[in-house]
Short mmCIF file of C-alpha atoms in Angstrom, two decimals:
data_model
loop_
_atom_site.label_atom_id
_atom_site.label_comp_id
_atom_site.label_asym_id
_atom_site.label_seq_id
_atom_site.Cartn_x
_atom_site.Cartn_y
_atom_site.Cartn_z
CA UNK T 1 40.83 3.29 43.77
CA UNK T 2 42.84 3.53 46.69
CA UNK T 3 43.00 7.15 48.58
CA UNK T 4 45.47 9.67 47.44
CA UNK T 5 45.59 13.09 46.45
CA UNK T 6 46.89 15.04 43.38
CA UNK T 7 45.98 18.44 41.99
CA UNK T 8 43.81 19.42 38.93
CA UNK T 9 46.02 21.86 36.63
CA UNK T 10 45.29 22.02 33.06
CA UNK T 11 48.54 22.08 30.73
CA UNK T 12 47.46 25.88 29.14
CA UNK T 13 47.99 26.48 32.40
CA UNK T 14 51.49 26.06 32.79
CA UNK T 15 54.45 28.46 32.63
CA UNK T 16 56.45 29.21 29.39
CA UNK T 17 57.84 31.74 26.90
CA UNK T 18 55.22 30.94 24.14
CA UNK T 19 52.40 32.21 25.06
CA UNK T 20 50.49 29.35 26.31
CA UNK T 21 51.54 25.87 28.89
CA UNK T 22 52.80 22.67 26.51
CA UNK T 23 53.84 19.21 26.69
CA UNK T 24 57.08 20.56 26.69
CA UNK T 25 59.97 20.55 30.00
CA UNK T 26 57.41 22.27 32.26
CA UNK T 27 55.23 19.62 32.25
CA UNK T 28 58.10 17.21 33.65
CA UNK T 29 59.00 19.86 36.56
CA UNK T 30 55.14 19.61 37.37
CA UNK T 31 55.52 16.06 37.25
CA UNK T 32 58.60 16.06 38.95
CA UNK T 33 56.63 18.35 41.98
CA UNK T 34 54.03 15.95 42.55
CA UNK T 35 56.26 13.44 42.63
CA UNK T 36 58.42 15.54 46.11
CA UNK T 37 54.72 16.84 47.52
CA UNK T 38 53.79 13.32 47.45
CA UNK T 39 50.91 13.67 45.08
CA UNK T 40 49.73 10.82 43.34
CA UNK T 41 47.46 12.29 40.49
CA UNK T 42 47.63 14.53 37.78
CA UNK T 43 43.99 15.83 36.93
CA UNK T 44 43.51 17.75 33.39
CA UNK T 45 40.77 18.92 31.36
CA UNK T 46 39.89 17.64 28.09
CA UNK T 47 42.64 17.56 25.60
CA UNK T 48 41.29 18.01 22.15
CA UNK T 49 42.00 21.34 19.48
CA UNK T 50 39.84 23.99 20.76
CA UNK T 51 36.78 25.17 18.45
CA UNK T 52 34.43 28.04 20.22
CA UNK T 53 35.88 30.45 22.66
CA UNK T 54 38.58 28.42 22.89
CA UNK T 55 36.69 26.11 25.42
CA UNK T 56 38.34 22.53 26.00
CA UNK T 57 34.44 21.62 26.33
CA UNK T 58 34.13 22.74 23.07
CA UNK T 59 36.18 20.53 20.54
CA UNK T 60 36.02 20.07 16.77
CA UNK T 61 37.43 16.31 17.88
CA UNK T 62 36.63 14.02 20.65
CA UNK T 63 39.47 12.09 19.84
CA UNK T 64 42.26 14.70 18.30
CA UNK T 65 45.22 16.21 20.37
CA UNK T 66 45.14 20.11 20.90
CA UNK T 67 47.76 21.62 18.45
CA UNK T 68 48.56 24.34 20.63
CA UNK T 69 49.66 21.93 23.04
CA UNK T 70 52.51 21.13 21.33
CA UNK T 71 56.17 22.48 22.65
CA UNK T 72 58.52 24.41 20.19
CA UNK T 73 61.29 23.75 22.14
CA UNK T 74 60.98 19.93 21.21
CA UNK T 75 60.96 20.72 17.76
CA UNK T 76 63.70 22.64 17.41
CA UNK T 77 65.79 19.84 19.12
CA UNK T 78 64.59 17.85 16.05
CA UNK T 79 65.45 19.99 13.90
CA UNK T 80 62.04 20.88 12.49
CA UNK T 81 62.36 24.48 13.51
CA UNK T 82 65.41 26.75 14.36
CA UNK T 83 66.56 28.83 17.35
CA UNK T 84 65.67 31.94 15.56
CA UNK T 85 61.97 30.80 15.57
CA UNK T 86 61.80 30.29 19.01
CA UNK T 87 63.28 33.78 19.57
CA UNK T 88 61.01 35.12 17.23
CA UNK T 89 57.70 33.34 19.27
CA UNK T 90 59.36 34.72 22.35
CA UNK T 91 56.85 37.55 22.21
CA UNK T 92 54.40 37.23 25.25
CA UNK T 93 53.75 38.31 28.78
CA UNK T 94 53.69 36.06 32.02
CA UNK T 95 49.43 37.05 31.88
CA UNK T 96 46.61 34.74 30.91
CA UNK T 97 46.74 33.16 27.67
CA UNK T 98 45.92 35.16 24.66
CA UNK T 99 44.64 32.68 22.28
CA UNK T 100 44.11 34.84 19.30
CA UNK T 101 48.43 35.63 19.07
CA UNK T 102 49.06 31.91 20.32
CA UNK T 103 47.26 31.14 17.07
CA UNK T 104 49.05 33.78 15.16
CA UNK T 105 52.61 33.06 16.50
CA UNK T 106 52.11 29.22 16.50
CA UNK T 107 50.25 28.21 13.70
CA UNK T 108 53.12 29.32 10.52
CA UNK T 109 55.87 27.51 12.92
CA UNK T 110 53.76 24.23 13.01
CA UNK T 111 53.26 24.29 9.32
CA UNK T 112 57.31 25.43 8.95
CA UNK T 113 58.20 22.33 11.30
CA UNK T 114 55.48 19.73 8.76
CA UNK T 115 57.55 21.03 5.59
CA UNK T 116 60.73 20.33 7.22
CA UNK T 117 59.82 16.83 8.24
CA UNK T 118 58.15 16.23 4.94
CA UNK T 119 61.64 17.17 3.44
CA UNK T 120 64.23 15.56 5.78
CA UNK T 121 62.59 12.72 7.82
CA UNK T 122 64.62 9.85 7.64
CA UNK T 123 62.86 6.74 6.91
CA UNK T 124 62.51 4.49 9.80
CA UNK T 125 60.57 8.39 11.15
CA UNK T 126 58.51 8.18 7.96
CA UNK T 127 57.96 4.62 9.02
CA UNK T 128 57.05 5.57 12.43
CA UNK T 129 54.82 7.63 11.53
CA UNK T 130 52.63 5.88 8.89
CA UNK T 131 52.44 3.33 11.42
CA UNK T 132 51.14 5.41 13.67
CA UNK T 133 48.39 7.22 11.38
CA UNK T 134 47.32 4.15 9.88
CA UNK T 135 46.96 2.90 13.62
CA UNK T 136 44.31 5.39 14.28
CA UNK T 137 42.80 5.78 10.63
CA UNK T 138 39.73 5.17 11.56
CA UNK T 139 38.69 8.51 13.63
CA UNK T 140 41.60 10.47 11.86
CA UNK T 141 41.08 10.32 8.48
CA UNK T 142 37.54 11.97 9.15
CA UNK T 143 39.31 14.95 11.43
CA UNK T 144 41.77 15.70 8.76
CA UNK T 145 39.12 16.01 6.16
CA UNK T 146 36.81 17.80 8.56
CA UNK T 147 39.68 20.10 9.61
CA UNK T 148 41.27 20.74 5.83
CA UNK T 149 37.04 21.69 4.14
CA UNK T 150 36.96 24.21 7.17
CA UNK T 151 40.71 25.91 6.33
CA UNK T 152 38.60 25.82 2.91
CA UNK T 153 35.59 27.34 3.99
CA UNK T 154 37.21 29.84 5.63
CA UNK T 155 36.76 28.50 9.31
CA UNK T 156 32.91 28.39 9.06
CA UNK T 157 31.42 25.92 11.17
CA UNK T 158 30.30 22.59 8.86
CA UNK T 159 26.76 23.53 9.53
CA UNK T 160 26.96 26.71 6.94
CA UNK T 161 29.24 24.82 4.79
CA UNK T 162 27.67 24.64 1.33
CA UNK T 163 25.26 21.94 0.99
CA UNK T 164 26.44 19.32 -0.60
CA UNK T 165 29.71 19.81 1.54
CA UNK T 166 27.38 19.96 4.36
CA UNK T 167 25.64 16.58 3.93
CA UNK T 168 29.51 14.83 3.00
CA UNK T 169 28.59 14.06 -0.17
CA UNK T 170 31.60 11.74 -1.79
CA UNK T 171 30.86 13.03 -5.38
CA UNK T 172 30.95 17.18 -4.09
CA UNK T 173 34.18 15.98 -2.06
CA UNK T 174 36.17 13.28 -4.47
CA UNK T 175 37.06 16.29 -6.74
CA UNK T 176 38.66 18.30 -3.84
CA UNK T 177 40.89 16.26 -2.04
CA UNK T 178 44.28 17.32 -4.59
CA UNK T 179 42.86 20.90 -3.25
CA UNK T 180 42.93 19.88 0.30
CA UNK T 181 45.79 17.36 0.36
CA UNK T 182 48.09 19.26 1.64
CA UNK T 183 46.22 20.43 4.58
CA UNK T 184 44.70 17.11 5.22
CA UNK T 185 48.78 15.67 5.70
CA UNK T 186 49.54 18.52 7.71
CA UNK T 187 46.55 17.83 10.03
CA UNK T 188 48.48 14.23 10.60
CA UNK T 189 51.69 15.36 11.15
CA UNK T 190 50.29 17.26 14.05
CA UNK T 191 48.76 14.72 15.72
CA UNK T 192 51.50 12.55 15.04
CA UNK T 193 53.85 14.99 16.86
CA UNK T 194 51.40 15.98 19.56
CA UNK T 195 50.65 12.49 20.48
CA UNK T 196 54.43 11.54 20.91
CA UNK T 197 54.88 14.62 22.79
CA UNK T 198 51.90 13.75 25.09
CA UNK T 199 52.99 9.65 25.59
CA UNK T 200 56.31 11.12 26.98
CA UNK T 201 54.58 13.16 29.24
CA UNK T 202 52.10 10.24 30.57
CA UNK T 203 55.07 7.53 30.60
CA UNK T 204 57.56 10.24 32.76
CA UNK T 205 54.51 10.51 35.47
CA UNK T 206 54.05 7.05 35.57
CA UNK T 207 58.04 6.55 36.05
CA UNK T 208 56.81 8.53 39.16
CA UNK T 209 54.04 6.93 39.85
CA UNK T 210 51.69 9.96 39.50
CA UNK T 211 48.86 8.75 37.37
CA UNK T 212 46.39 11.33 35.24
CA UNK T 213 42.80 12.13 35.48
CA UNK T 214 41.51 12.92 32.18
CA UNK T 215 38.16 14.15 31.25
CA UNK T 216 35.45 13.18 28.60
CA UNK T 217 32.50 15.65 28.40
CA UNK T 218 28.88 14.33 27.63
CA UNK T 219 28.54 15.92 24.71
CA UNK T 220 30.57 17.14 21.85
CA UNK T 221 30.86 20.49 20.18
CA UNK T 222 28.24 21.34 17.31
CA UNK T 223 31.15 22.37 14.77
CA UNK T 224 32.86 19.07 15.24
CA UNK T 225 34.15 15.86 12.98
CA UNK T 226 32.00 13.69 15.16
CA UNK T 227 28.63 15.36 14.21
CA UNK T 228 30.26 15.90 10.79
CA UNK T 229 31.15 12.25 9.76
CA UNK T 230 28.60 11.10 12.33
CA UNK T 231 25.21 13.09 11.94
CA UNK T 232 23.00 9.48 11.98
CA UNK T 233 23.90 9.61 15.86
CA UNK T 234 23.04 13.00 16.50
CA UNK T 235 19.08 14.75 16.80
CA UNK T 236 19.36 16.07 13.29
CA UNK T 237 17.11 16.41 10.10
CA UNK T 238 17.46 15.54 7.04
CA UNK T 239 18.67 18.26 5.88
CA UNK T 240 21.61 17.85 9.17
CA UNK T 241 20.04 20.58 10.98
CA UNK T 242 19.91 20.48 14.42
CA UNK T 243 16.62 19.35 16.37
CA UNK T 244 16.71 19.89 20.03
CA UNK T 245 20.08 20.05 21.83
CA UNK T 246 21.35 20.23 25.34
CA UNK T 247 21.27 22.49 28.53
CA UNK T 248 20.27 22.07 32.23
CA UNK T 249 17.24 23.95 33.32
CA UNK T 250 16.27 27.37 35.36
CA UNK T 251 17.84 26.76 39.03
CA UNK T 252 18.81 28.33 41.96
CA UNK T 253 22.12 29.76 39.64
CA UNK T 254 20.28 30.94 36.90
CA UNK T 255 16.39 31.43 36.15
CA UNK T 256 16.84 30.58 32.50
CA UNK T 257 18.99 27.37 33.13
CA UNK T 258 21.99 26.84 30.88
CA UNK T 259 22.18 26.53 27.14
CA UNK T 260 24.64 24.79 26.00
CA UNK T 261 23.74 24.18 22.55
CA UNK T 262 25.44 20.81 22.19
CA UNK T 263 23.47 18.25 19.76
CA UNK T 264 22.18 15.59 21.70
CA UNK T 265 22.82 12.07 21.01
CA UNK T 266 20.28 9.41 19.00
CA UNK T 267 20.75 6.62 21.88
CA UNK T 268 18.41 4.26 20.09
CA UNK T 269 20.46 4.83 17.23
CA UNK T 270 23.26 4.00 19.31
CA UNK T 271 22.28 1.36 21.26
CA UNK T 272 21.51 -0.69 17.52
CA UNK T 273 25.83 -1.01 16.62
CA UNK T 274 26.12 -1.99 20.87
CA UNK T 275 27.25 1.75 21.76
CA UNK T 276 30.20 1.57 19.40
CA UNK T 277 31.01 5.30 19.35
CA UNK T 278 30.85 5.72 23.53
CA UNK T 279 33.23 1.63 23.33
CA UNK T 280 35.30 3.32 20.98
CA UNK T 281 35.15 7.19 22.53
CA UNK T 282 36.48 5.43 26.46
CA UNK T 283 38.66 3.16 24.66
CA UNK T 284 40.75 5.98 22.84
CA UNK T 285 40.55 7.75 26.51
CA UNK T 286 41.85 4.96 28.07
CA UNK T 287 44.88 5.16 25.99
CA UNK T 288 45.97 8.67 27.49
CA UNK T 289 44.67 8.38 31.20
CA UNK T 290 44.33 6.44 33.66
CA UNK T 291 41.25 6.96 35.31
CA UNK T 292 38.72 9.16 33.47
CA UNK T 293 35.71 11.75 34.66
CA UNK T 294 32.81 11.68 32.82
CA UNK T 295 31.36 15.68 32.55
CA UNK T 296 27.20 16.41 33.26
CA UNK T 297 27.30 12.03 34.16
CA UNK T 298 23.45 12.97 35.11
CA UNK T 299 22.95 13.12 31.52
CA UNK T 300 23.14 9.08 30.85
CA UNK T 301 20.13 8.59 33.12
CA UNK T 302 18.31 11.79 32.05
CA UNK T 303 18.85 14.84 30.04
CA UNK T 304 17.10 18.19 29.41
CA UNK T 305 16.50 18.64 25.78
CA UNK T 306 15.73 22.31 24.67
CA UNK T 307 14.15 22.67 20.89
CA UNK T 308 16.94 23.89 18.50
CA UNK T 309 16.01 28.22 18.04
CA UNK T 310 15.23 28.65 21.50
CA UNK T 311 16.89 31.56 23.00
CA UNK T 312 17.31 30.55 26.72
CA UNK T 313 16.62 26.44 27.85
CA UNK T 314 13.29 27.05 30.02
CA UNK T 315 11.45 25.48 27.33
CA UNK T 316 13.06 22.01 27.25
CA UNK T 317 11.98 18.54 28.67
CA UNK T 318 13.43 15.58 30.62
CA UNK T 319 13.91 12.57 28.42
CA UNK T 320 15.16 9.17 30.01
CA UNK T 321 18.85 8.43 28.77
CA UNK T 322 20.43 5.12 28.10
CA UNK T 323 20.92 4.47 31.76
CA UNK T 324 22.39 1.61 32.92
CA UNK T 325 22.43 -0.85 29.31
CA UNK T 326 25.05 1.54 28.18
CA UNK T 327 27.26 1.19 31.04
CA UNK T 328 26.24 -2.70 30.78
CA UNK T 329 27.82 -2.69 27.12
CA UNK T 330 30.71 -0.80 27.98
CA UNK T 331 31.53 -3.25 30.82
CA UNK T 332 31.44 -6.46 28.71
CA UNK T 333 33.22 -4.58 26.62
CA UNK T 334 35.92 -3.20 28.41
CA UNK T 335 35.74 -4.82 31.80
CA UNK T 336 35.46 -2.88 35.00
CA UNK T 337 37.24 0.58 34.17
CA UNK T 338 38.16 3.53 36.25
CA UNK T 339 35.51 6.00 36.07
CA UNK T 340 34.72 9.53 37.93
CA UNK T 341 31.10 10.73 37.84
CA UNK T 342 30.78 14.06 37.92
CA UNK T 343 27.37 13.96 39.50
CA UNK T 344 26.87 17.86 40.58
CA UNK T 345 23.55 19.63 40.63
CA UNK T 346 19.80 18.81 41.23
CA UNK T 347 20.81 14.70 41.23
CA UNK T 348 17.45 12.33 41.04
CA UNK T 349 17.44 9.06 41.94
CA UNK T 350 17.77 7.28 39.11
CA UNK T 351 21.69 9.03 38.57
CA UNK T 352 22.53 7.67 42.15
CA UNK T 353 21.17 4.32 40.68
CA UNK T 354 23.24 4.37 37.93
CA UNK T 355 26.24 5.67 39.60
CA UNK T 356 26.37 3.65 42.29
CA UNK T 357 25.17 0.63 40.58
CA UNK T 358 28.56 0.19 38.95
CA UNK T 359 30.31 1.55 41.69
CA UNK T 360 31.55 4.91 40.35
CA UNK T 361 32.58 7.51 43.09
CA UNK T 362 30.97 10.67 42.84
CA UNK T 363 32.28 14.64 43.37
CA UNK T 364 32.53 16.08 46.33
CA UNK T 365 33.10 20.27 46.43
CA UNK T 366 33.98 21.61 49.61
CA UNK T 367 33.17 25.29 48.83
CA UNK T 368 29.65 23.58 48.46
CA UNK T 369 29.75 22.83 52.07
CA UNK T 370 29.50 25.76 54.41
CA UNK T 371 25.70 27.20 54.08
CA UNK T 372 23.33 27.06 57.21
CA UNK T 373 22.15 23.42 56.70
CA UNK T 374 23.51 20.85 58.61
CA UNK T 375 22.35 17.88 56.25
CA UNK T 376 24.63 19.52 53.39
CA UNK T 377 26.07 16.73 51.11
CA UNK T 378 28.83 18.44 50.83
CA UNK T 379 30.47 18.59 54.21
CA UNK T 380 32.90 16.41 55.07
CA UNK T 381 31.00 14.29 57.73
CA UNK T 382 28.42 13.32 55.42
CA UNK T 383 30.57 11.68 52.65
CA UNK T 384 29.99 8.75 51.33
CA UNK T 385 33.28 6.36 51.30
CA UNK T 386 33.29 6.25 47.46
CA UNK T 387 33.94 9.45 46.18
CA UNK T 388 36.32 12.27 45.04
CA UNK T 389 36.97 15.55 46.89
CA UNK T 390 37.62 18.79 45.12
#
């Protein structure tokens, strides 16, 4: 990667009338700044619909689009929705975002704008988007399910589903799905329109030659269609409860360490199929950014595993991670790709192995950099050439 600078802004974060930052014209006037400040990336934070506290760490998809992403405006220049809709969304302050009314507000005019479509598409949209469903089938048709059994279950996370629901049972399910049809197809058209929305976006900042950062985390949420569908790669039971799952330990921030409560991947389960979920996980990245961070990187060489029930993660062990034959698989796989390591903390010797084994610049943090100590990593005449200053 050649040196440049850009700015990290997450879309929530951007101005508008409804409540919370879109993919809607704001995101071209950001683009359209960069582009006169000379800026020549775009970083954001991970994009997927937002399960627990609302976290974009915390997403019931590692592949979906974040409904609430979507811009009204655009719709009602299609015709889905109607100016009196937008006025009647028009309802918030210029303050942080309030999720709880963005859900309120947005959620009836995203299910107005699917019966509308549904009603009046004309057919080379229909077309379009079939296409476009079928085209990712294979991680959607999982979400939608996933997504329509919670509206069902009245939100509950899958994990206190009931049990047959629980374990994804086809014969408990199969009688369902005229129940949850309807939710399952509005679950497409939403990533159909968010996804078209978002491609917009990414093609107007390349017109300007502004390229985007996006993020993967490590892990995935708990209450998620990848643990769902996927529970054979995940530290589970039998039963699909939860075994140990993920945290960093007590340090100089906290003397209980962090727990994060993330399941932690099976990698010898994993590493049997070639790493097919991670090829498949950067691959579906790849498609939206150009150059991606990987969150808690430290993780792939080692990660602290904390026994599901505990109440803080002081009790949890380092266990060796996949380490370099993942990053191995992924490169005869993919070829040499554009990766970020987000290699903060206590870092060991075997991540700075791995990182800089495949050549993958590291973070930099200058508020890390101005304590008493001279041989501080983090100021600026002790970089390394290969990294990435925040």
């Amino acid at each position: 990667m050649e040196r440049f600078s850009g700015i990290l802004l997450h879309p929530t974060s951007l101005p508008g009338k409804y409540g919370i930052g879109t993919l809607g014209k704001e995101a071209f006037h950001f683009i359209d700044f960069l582009a006169k400040a000379r800026q020549k990336y775009w970083q954001i934070l991970p994009l997927g619909p937002t399960g627990y506290a609302d976290s974009p760490y915390q997403c019931f998809s590692s592949h979906a689009g974040n409904p609430f992403l979507i811009d009204l405006e655009d719709l009602a220049d299609a015709g889905l929705i109607t100016r009196e809709d937008l006025q009647s969304a028009d309802v918030f302050d210029d303050g942080p975002v309030d999720f709880g009314k963005v859900i309120q507000i947005k959620i009836p005019l995203l299910k107005k704008a699917f019966r509308t479509f549904r009603e009046t598409a004309h057919e080379d949209v229909l077309i379009d988007f079939r296409n476009f469903i079928n085209s990712i089938s294979w991680w959607l048709d999982d979400y939608v399910l996933f997504m329509a059994l919670k509206e069902h279950f009245g939100q509950k996370p899958w994990t206190l589903w009931d049990p047959s629901f629980k374990l994804k049972q086809e014969e408990a399910i199969r009688p369902l799905l005229p129940v949850l049809e309807e939710s399952m197809n509005f679950h497409k058209f939403i990533q159909y329109i968010f996804f078209r929305q978002y491609f917009k976006v990414r093609d107007y900042a390349h017109q300007n030659n502004v390229s985007i950062i996006g993020d993967i985390p490590l892990y995935v949420a708990m209450d998620s269609a990848d643990t769902w569908s996927h529970s054979e790669l995940f530290q589970f039971d039998e039963n699909k409860n939860p075994v140990s799952v993920g945290g960093v330990p007590p340090d100089y921030f906290s003397s209980t360490g962090q727990l994060w409560g993330n399941p932690i991947f099976r990698w010898d389960e994993m590493e049997k199929d070639g790493y097919s979920w991670w090829i498949e996980r950067i691959q579906s990245s790849l498609q939206l950014y150009d150059i991606i961070r990987i969150d808690h990187f430290r993780g792939f060489a080692g990660y602290w595993s904390v026994p599901f029930g505990e109440k803080t993660a002081v009790r949890g062990e380092w266990i060796k991670g996949p380490g370099k034959k993942l990053f191995e698989k992924i490169r005869s796989q993919l070829g040499s790709i554009p990766i970020i390591a987000e290699d903060l903390g206590v870092i060991t010797g075997d991540v700075i192995d791995l990182r800089d084994s495949f050549g993958l610049p590291g973070m930099k943090i200058l508020q890390f950099a101005f304590d008493s100590s001279e041989a501080n990593d983090y100021l600026p005449h002790n970089y390394s050439k290969n990294c990435v200053v925040y």
